[in-house]
Short mmCIF file of C-alpha atoms in Angstrom, two decimals:
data_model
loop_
_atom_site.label_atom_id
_atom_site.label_comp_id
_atom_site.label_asym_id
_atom_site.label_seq_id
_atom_site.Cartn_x
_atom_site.Cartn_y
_atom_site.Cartn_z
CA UNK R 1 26.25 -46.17 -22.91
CA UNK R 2 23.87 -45.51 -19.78
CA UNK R 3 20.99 -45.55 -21.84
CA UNK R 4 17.37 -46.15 -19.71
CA UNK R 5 15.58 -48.62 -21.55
CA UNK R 6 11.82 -49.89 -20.96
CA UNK R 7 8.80 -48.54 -18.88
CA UNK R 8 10.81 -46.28 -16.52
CA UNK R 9 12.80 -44.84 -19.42
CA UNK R 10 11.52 -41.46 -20.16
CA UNK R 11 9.82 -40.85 -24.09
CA UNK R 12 12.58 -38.10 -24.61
CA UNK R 13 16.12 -36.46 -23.16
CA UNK R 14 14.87 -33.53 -24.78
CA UNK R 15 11.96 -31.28 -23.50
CA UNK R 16 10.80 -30.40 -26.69
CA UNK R 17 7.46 -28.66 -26.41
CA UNK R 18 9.14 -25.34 -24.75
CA UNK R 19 11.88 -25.42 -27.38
CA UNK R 20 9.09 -26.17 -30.27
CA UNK R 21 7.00 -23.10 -28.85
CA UNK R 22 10.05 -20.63 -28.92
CA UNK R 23 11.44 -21.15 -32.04
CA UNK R 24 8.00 -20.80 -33.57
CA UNK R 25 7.22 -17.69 -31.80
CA UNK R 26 11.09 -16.51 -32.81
CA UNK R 27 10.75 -17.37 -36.08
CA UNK R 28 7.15 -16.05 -36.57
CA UNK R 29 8.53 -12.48 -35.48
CA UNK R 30 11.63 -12.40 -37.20
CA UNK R 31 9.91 -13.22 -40.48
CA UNK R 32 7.46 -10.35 -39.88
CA UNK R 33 10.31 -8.37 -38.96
CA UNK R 34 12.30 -8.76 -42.00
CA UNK R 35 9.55 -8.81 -44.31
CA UNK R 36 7.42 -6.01 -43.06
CA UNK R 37 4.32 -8.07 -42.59
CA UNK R 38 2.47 -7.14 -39.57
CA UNK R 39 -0.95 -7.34 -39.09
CA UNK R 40 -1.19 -4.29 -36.82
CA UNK R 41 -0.56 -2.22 -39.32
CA UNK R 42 -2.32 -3.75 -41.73
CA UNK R 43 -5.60 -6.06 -40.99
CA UNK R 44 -5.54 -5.85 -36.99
CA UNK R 45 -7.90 -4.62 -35.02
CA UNK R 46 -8.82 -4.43 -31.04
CA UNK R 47 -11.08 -7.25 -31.62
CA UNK R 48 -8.65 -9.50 -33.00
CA UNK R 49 -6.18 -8.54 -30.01
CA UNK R 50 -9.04 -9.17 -27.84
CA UNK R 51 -9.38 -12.80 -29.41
CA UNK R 52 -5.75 -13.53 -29.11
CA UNK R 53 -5.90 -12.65 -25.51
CA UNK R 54 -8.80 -14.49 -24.67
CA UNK R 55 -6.95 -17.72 -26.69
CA UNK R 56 -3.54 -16.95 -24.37
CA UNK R 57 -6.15 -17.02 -20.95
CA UNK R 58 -7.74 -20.04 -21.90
CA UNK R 59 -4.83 -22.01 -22.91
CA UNK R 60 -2.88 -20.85 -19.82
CA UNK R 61 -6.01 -22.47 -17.43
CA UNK R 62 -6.14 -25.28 -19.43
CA UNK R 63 -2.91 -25.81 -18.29
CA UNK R 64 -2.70 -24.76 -15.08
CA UNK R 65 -5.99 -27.60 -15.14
CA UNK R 66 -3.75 -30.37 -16.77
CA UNK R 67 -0.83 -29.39 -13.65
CA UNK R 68 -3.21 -29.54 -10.83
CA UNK R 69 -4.72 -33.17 -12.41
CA UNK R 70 -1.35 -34.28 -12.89
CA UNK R 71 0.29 -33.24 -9.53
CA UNK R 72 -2.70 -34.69 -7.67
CA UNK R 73 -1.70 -37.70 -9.09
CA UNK R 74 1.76 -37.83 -8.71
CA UNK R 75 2.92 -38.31 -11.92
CA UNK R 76 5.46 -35.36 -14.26
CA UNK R 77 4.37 -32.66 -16.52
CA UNK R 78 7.56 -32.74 -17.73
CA UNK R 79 7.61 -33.87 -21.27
CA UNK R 80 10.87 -35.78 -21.06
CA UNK R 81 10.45 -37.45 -17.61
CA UNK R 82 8.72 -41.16 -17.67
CA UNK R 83 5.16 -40.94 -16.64
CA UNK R 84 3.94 -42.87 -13.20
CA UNK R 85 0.01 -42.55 -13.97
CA UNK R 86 -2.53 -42.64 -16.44
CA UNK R 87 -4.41 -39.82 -16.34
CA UNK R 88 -7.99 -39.97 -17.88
CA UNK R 89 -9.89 -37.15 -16.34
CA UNK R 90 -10.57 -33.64 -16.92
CA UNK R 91 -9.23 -32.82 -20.01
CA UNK R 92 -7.60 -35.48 -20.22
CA UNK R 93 -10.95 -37.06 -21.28
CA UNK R 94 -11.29 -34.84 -24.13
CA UNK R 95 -7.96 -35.20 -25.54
CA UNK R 96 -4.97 -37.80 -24.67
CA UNK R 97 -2.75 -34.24 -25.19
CA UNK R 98 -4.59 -31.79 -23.69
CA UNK R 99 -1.14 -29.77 -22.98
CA UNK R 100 -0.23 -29.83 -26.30
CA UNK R 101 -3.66 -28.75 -27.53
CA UNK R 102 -2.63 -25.65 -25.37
CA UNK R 103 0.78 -24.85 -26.48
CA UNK R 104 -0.86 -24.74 -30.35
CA UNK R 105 -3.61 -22.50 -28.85
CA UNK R 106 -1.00 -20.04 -26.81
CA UNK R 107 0.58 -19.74 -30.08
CA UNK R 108 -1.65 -19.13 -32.22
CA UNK R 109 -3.47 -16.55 -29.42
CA UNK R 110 -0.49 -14.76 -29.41
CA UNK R 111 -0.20 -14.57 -33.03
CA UNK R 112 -3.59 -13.02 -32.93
CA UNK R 113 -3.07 -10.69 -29.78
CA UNK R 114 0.57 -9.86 -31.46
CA UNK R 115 -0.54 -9.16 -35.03
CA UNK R 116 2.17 -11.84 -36.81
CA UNK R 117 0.94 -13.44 -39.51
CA UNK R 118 3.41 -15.84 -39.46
CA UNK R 119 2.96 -16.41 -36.17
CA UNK R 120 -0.05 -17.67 -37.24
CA UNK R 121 0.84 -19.29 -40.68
CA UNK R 122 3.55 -21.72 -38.17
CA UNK R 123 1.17 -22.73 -35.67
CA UNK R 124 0.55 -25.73 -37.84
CA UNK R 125 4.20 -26.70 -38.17
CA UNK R 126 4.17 -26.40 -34.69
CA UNK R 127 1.34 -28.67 -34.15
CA UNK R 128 3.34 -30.93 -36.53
CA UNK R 129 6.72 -31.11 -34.73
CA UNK R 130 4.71 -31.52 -31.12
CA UNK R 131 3.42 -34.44 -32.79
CA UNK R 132 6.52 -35.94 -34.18
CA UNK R 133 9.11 -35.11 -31.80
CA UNK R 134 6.55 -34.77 -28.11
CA UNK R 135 3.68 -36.55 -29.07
CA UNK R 136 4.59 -40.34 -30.80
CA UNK R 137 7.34 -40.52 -28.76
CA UNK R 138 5.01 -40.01 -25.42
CA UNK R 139 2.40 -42.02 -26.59
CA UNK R 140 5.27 -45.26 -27.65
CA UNK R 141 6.39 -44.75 -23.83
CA UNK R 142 2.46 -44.61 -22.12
CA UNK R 143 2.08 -47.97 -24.29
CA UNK R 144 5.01 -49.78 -22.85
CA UNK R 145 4.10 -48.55 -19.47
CA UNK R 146 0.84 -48.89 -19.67
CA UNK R 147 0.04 -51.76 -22.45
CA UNK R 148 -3.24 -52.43 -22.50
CA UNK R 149 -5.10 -49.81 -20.39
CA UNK R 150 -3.64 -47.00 -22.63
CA UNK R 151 -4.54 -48.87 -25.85
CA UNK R 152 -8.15 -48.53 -24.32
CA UNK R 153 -7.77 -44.85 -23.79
CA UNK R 154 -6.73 -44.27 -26.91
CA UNK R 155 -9.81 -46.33 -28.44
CA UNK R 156 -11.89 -43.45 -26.97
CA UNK R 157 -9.86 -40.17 -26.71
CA UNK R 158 -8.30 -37.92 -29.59
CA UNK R 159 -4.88 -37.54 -30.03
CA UNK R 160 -5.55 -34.02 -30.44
CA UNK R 161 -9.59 -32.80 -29.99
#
């Protein structure tokens, strides 16, 4: 087995955010789909579309943020790459997973902007599996890398907000 072990090794072979993200937003439609639930019909309104759009916006910048912050420092975005840098700044500074934060808020927008309630009602699980199968992972990896100046980020930044 070729196996990558230590610092350099990356926290996953899998990229699991985009995969997480799709199945959520697959399964939140076909269960509206095939149980008639749809808040369009029912509970929507322009305002809530409005809302959802506004989420999708914000959570695109805040990543296209995150990319700039992490391409000026060299280091991936990719979510099953090993990291070169600690970023700190930005949002990074607000939350250790600012990305993530995103991908639960793009959901959930378009959950809004789409009228699926369970869209909406799976955001959590999503938030859930980022954190099992993206997030612990990552953060195991940042603390071999970085040992003791990521234990003192996370002292003072959220995993999440």
């Amino acid at each position: 087995m070729n196996a990558q072990i230590g610092a350099n090794a990356p926290p996953s072979r899998i990229p699991w955010p985009p995969i997480l993200m799709g199945l959520t937003l697959a399964a939140g439609l076909a269960l509206d789909a095939a149980t008639g639930a749809s808040l369009i019909d029912r509970a929507s309104s322009p305002i809530t579309q409005v809302v959802g759009a506004a989420i999708v916006v914000l959570a695109l910048a805040n990543d296209v943020w995150c990319f700039r912050i992490l391409s000026r420092h060299q280091t991936t975005i990719m979510p099953h790459r090993a990291a070169s840098f600690l970023v700190t700044e930005g949002p990074f500074g607000f939350s250790r997973n600012p990305i993530y934060v995103s991908h639960v808020a793009l959901i959930f927008g378009l959950g809004l902007f789409l009228g699926s309630p369970f869209t909406l009602l799976l955001t959590p699980v999503l938030a859930i599996g980022l954190t099992k199968l993206a997030i612990e992972p990552e953060e195991r990896h940042l603390l071999e890398k970085f040992g003791d100046d990521y234990r003192s980020y996370m002292a003072r930044t959220r995993r999440w907000l």
